[in-house]
Short mmCIF file of C-alpha atoms and ligand atoms in Angstrom, two decimals:
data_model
loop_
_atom_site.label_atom_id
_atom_site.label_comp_id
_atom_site.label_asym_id
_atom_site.label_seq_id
_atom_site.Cartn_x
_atom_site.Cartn_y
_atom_site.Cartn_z
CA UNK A 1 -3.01 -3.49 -1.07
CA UNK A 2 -5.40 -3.92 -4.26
CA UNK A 3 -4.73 -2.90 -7.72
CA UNK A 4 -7.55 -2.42 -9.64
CA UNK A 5 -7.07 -2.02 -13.65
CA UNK A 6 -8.44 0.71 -15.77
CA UNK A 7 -10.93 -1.78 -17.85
CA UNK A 8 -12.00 -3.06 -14.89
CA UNK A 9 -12.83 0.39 -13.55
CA UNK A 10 -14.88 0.68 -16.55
CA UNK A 11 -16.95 -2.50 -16.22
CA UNK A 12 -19.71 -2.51 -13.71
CA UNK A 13 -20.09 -6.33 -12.76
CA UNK A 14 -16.06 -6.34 -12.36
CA UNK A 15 -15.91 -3.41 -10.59
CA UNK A 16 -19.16 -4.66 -7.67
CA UNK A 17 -16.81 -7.36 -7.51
CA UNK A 18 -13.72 -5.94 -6.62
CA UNK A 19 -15.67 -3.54 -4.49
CA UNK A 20 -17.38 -6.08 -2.33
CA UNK A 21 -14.26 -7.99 -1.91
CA UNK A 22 -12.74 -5.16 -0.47
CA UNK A 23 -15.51 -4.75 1.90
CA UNK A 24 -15.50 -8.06 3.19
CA UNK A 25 -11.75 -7.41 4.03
CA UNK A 26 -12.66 -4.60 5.79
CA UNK A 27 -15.20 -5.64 7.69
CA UNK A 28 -12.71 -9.05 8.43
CA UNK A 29 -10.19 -6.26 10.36
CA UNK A 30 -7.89 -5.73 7.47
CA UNK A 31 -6.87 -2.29 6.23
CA UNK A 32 -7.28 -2.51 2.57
CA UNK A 33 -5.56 -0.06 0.30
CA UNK A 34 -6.77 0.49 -3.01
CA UNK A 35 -4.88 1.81 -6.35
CA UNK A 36 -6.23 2.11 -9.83
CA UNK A 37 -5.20 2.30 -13.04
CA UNK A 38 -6.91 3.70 -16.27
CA UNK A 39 -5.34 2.85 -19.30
CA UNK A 40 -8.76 2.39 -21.81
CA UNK A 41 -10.01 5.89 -20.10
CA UNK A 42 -6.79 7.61 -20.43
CA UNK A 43 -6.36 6.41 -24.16
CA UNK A 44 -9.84 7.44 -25.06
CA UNK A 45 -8.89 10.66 -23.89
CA UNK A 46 -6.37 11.29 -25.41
CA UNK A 47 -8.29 9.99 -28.72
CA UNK A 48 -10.78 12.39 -28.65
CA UNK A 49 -8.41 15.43 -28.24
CA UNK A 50 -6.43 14.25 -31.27
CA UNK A 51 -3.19 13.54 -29.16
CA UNK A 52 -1.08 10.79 -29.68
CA UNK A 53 -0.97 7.10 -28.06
CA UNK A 54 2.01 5.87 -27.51
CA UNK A 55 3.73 3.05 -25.43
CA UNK A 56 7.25 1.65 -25.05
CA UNK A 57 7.98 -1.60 -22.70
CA UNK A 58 4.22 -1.16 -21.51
CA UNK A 59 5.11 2.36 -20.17
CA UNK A 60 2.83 5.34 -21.77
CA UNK A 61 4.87 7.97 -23.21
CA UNK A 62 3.92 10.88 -21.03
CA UNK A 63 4.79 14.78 -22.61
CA UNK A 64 2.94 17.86 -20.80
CA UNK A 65 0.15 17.26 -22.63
CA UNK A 66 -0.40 13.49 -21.62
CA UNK A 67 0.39 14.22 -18.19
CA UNK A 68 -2.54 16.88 -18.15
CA UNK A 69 -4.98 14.44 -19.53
CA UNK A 70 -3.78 11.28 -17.24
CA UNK A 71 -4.30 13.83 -13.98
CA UNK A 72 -7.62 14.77 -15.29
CA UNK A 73 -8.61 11.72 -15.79
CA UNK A 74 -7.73 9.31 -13.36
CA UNK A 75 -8.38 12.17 -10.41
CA UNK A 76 -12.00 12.63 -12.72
CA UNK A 77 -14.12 10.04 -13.68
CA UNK A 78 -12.37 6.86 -13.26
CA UNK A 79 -11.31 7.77 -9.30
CA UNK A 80 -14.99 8.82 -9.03
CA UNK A 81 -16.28 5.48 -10.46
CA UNK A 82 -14.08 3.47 -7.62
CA UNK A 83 -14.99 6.03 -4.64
CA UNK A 84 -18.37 5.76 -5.46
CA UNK A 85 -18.17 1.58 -5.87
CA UNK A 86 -16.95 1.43 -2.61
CA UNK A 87 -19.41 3.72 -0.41
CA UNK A 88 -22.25 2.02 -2.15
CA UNK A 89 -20.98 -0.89 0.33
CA UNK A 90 -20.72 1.15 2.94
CA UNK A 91 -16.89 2.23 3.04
CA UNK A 92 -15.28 5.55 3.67
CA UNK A 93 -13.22 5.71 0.66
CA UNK A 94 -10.97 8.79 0.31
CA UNK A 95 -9.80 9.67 -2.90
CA UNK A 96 -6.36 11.02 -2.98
CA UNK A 97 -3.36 11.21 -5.51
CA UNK A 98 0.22 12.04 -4.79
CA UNK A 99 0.06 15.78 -5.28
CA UNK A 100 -2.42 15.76 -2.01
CA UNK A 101 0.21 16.12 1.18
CA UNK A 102 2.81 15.94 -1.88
CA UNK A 103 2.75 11.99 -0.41
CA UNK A 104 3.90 10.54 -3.54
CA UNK A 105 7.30 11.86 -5.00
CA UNK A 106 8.83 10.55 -8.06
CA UNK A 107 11.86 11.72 -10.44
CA UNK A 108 11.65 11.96 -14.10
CA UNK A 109 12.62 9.34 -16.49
CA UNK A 110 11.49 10.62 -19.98
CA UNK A 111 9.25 12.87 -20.47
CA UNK A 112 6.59 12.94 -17.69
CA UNK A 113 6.63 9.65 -16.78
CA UNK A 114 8.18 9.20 -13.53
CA UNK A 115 9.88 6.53 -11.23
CA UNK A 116 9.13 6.24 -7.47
CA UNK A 117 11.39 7.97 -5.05
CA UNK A 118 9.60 8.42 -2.08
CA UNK A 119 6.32 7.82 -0.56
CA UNK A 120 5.56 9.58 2.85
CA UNK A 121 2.82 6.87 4.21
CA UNK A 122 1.69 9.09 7.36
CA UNK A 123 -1.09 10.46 5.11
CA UNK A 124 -2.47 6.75 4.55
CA UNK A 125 -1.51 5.26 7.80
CA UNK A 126 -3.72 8.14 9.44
CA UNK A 127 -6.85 7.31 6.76
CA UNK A 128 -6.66 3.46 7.45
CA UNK A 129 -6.39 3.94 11.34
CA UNK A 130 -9.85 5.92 11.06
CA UNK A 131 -10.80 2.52 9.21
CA UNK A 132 -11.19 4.91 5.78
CA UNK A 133 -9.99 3.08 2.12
CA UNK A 134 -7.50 5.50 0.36
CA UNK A 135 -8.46 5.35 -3.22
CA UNK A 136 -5.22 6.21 -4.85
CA UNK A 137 -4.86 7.88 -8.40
CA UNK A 138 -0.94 6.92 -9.50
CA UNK A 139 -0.24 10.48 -10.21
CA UNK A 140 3.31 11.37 -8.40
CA UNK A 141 4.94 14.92 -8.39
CA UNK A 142 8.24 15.93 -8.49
CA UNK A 143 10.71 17.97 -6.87
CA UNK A 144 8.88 21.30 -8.06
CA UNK A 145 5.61 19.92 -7.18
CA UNK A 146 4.76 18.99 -11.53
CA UNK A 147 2.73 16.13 -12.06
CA UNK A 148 4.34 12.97 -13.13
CA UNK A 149 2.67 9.68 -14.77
CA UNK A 150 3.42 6.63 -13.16
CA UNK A 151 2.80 3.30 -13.97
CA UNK A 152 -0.27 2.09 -11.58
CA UNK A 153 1.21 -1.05 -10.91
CA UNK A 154 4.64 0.41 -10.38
CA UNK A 155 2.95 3.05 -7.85
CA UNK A 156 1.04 0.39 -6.13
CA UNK A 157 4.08 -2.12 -5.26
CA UNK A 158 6.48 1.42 -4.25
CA UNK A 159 3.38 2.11 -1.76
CA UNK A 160 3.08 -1.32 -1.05
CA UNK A 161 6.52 -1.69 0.05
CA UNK A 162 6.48 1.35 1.96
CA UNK A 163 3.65 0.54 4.51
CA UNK A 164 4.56 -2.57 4.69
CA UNK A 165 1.70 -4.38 3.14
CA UNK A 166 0.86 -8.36 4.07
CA UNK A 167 -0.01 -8.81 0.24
CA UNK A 168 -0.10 -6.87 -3.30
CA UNK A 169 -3.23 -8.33 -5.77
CA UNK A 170 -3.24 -6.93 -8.86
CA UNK A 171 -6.25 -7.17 -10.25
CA UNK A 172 -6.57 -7.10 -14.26
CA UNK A 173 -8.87 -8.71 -16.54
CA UNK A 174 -6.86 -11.20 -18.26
CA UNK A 175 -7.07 -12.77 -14.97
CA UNK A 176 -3.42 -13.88 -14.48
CA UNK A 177 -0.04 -14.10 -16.08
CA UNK A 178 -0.15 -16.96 -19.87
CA UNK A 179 2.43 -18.50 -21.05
CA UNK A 180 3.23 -18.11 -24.84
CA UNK A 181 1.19 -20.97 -25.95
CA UNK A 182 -2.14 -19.22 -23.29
CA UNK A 183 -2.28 -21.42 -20.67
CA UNK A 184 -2.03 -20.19 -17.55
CA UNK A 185 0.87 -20.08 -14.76
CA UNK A 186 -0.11 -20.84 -11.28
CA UNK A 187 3.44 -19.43 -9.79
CA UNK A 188 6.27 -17.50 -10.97
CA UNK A 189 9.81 -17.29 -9.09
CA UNK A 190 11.08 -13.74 -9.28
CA UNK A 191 13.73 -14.81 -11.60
CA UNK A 192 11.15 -16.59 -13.75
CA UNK A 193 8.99 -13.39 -13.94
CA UNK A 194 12.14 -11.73 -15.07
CA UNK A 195 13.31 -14.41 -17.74
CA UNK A 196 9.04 -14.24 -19.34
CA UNK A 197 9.87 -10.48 -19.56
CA UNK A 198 13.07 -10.81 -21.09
CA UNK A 199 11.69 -14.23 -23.85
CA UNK A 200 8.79 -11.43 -24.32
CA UNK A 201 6.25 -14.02 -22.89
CA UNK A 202 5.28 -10.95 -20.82
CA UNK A 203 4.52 -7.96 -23.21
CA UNK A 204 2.92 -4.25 -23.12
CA UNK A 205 1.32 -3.98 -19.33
CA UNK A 206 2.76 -7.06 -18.23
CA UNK A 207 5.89 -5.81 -18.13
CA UNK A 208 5.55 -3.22 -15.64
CA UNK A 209 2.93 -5.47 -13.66
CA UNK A 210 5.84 -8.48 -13.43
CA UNK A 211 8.27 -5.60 -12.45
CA UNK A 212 6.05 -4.41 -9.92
CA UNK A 213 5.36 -8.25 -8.36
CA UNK A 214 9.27 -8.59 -8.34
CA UNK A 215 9.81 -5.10 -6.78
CA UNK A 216 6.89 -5.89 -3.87
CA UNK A 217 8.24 -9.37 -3.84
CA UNK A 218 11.73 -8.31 -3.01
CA UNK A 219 10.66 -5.55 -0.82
CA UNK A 220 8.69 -7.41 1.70
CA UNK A 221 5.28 -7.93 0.68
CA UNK A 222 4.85 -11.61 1.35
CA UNK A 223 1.22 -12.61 -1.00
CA UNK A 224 1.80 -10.88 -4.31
CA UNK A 225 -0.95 -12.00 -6.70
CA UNK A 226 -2.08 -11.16 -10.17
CA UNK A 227 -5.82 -12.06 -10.48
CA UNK A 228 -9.19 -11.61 -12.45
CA UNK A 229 -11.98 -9.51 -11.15
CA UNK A 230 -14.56 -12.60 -9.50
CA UNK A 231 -15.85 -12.01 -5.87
CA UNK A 232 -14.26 -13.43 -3.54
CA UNK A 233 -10.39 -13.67 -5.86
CA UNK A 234 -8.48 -11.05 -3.92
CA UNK A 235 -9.71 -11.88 -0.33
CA UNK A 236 -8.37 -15.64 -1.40
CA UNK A 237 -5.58 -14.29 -2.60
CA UNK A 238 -4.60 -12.27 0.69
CA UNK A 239 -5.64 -15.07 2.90
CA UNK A 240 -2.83 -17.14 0.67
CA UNK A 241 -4.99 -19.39 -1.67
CA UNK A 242 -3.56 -20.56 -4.80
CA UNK A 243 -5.20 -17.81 -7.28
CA UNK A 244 -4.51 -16.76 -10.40
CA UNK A 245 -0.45 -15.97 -10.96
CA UNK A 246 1.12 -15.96 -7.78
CA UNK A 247 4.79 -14.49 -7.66
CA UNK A 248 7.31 -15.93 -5.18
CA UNK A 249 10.52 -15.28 -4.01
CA UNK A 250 13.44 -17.11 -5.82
N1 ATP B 301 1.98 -13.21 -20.67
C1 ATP B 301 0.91 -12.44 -20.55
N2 ATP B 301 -0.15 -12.84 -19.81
C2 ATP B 301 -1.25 -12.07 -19.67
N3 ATP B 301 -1.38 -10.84 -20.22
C3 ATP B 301 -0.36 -10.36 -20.95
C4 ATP B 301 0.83 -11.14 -21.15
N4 ATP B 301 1.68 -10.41 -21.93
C5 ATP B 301 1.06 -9.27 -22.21
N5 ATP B 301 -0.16 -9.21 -21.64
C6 ATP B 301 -1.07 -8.06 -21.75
O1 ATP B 301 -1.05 -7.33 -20.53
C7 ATP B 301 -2.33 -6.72 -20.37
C8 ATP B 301 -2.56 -6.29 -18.93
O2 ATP B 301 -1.93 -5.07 -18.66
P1 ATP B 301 -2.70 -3.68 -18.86
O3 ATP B 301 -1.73 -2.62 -18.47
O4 ATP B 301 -3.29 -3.61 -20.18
O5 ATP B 301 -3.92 -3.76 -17.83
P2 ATP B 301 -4.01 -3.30 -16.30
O6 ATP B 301 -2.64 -3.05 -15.76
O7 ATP B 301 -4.84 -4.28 -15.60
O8 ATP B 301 -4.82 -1.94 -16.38
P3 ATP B 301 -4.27 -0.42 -16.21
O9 ATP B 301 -3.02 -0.35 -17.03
O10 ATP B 301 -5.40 0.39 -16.71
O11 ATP B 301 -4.00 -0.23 -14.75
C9 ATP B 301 -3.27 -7.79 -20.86
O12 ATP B 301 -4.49 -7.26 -21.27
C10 ATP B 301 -2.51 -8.45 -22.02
O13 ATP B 301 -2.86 -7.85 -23.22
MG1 MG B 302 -1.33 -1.62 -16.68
#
């Protein structure tokens, strides 16, 4: 399972990476499953239609009119932008969010944004037989079928989990998790991912991206990995080389 990051979406030499890495997995046998994000799409947006930005604990306040611009846009452009990436290396990548089969189901927490309940994998598990790449857009629904914004970190360690995925590489452009003073850590514990959260080492999208390590972590997903977007980091990563923040059990 890879996690790609909205800015990295945006940026064509990152994305060609990303995309060629997940090629070369393919073509090694693996199933790769991609998620992306799109925060720097979704906030410009937002900007341009005069609606507000807002975050709290790294989690974008989501009303009905956020929600509306989040579906449009990570289902738009930026989903387009990753499908395309990867057929240009000769993949058979399916877009798909969670309101297609209703595969992704989530319950409100405030506002629009939702928390995981429930993901029916048969939709994906039938895509990656056929040797297809879901392309997955984090946008959950809820009991009444209404959208519902969901972390894409969050979304990809809950879908992670529920496949049962050999790894979880989040890939971001920072590259990997600092420490207060910048340098960076090599290997968290699950508890120490939870204590940088709590001293506020880990701030704004780190929070949800250290949750979602812990939550894959705990689930079952045995190389969870936060890297940067160079060829060849996430196929490292799954094949268990020391890359970027890895986050371990304990
Ligand atoms: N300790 C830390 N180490 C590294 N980055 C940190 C840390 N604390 C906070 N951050 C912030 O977290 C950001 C990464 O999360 P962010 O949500 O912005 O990106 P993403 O998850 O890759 O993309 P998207 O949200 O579009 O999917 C970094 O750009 C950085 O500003
Ligand atoms: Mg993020």
């Amino acid at each position: 399972m890879i996690k790609i990051g909205g800015a990295i979406v945006a940026d064509d030499v990152a994305l060609a990476a990303c995309a060629e890495d997940v090629a070369s997995l393919a073509r090694a046998g693996a199933r790769p499953l991609v998620v992306h994000g799109g925060g720097p799409q979704i906030d410009a947006a937002l900007r341009a239609r005069g609606a507000a930005i807002a975050h709290a604990d790294g989690l974008r306040a989501t009303d009905d009119v956020t929600v509306e611009v989040v579906e449009a846009v990570l289902c738009g452009p930026v989903r387009a932008r990753v499908v395309a990436a990867l057929a240009r290396r000769g993949l058979v990548a399916v877009g798909l969010s969670g309101r297609d089969a209703g595969w992704l189901v989530a319950e409100a927490v405030q506002g629009r944004v939702g928390r995981p309940t429930e993901v029916c994998a048969e939709l994906v598990h039938r895509l990656v037989e056929r040797g297809h790449v879901p392309v997955v857009a984090p946008v959950f629904v809820n009991a009444a079928g209404e959208a519902l914004n969901v972390n894409a970190d969050t979304a990809a360690a809950a879908i992670a989990v529920a496949v049962g995925a050999v790894g979880l590489v989040l890939v971001t452009e920072v590259g990997g998790v600092r420490e207060r003073g910048g340098g960076s850590i090599g290997e968290l514990s699950t508890s120490a991912a939870s204590a940088a959260i709590a001293a506020k080492v880990a701030t704004g999208g780190m929070i949800p991206k250290l949750d979602a390590a812990i939550h894959a972590t705990r689930g079952g997903v045995g190389r969870v990995h936060v890297v940067g977007p160079r060829r060849g980091e996430l196929v490292a990563a799954l094949r268990g080389a020391r890359r970027g923040t890895r986050v371990l059990a304990g």
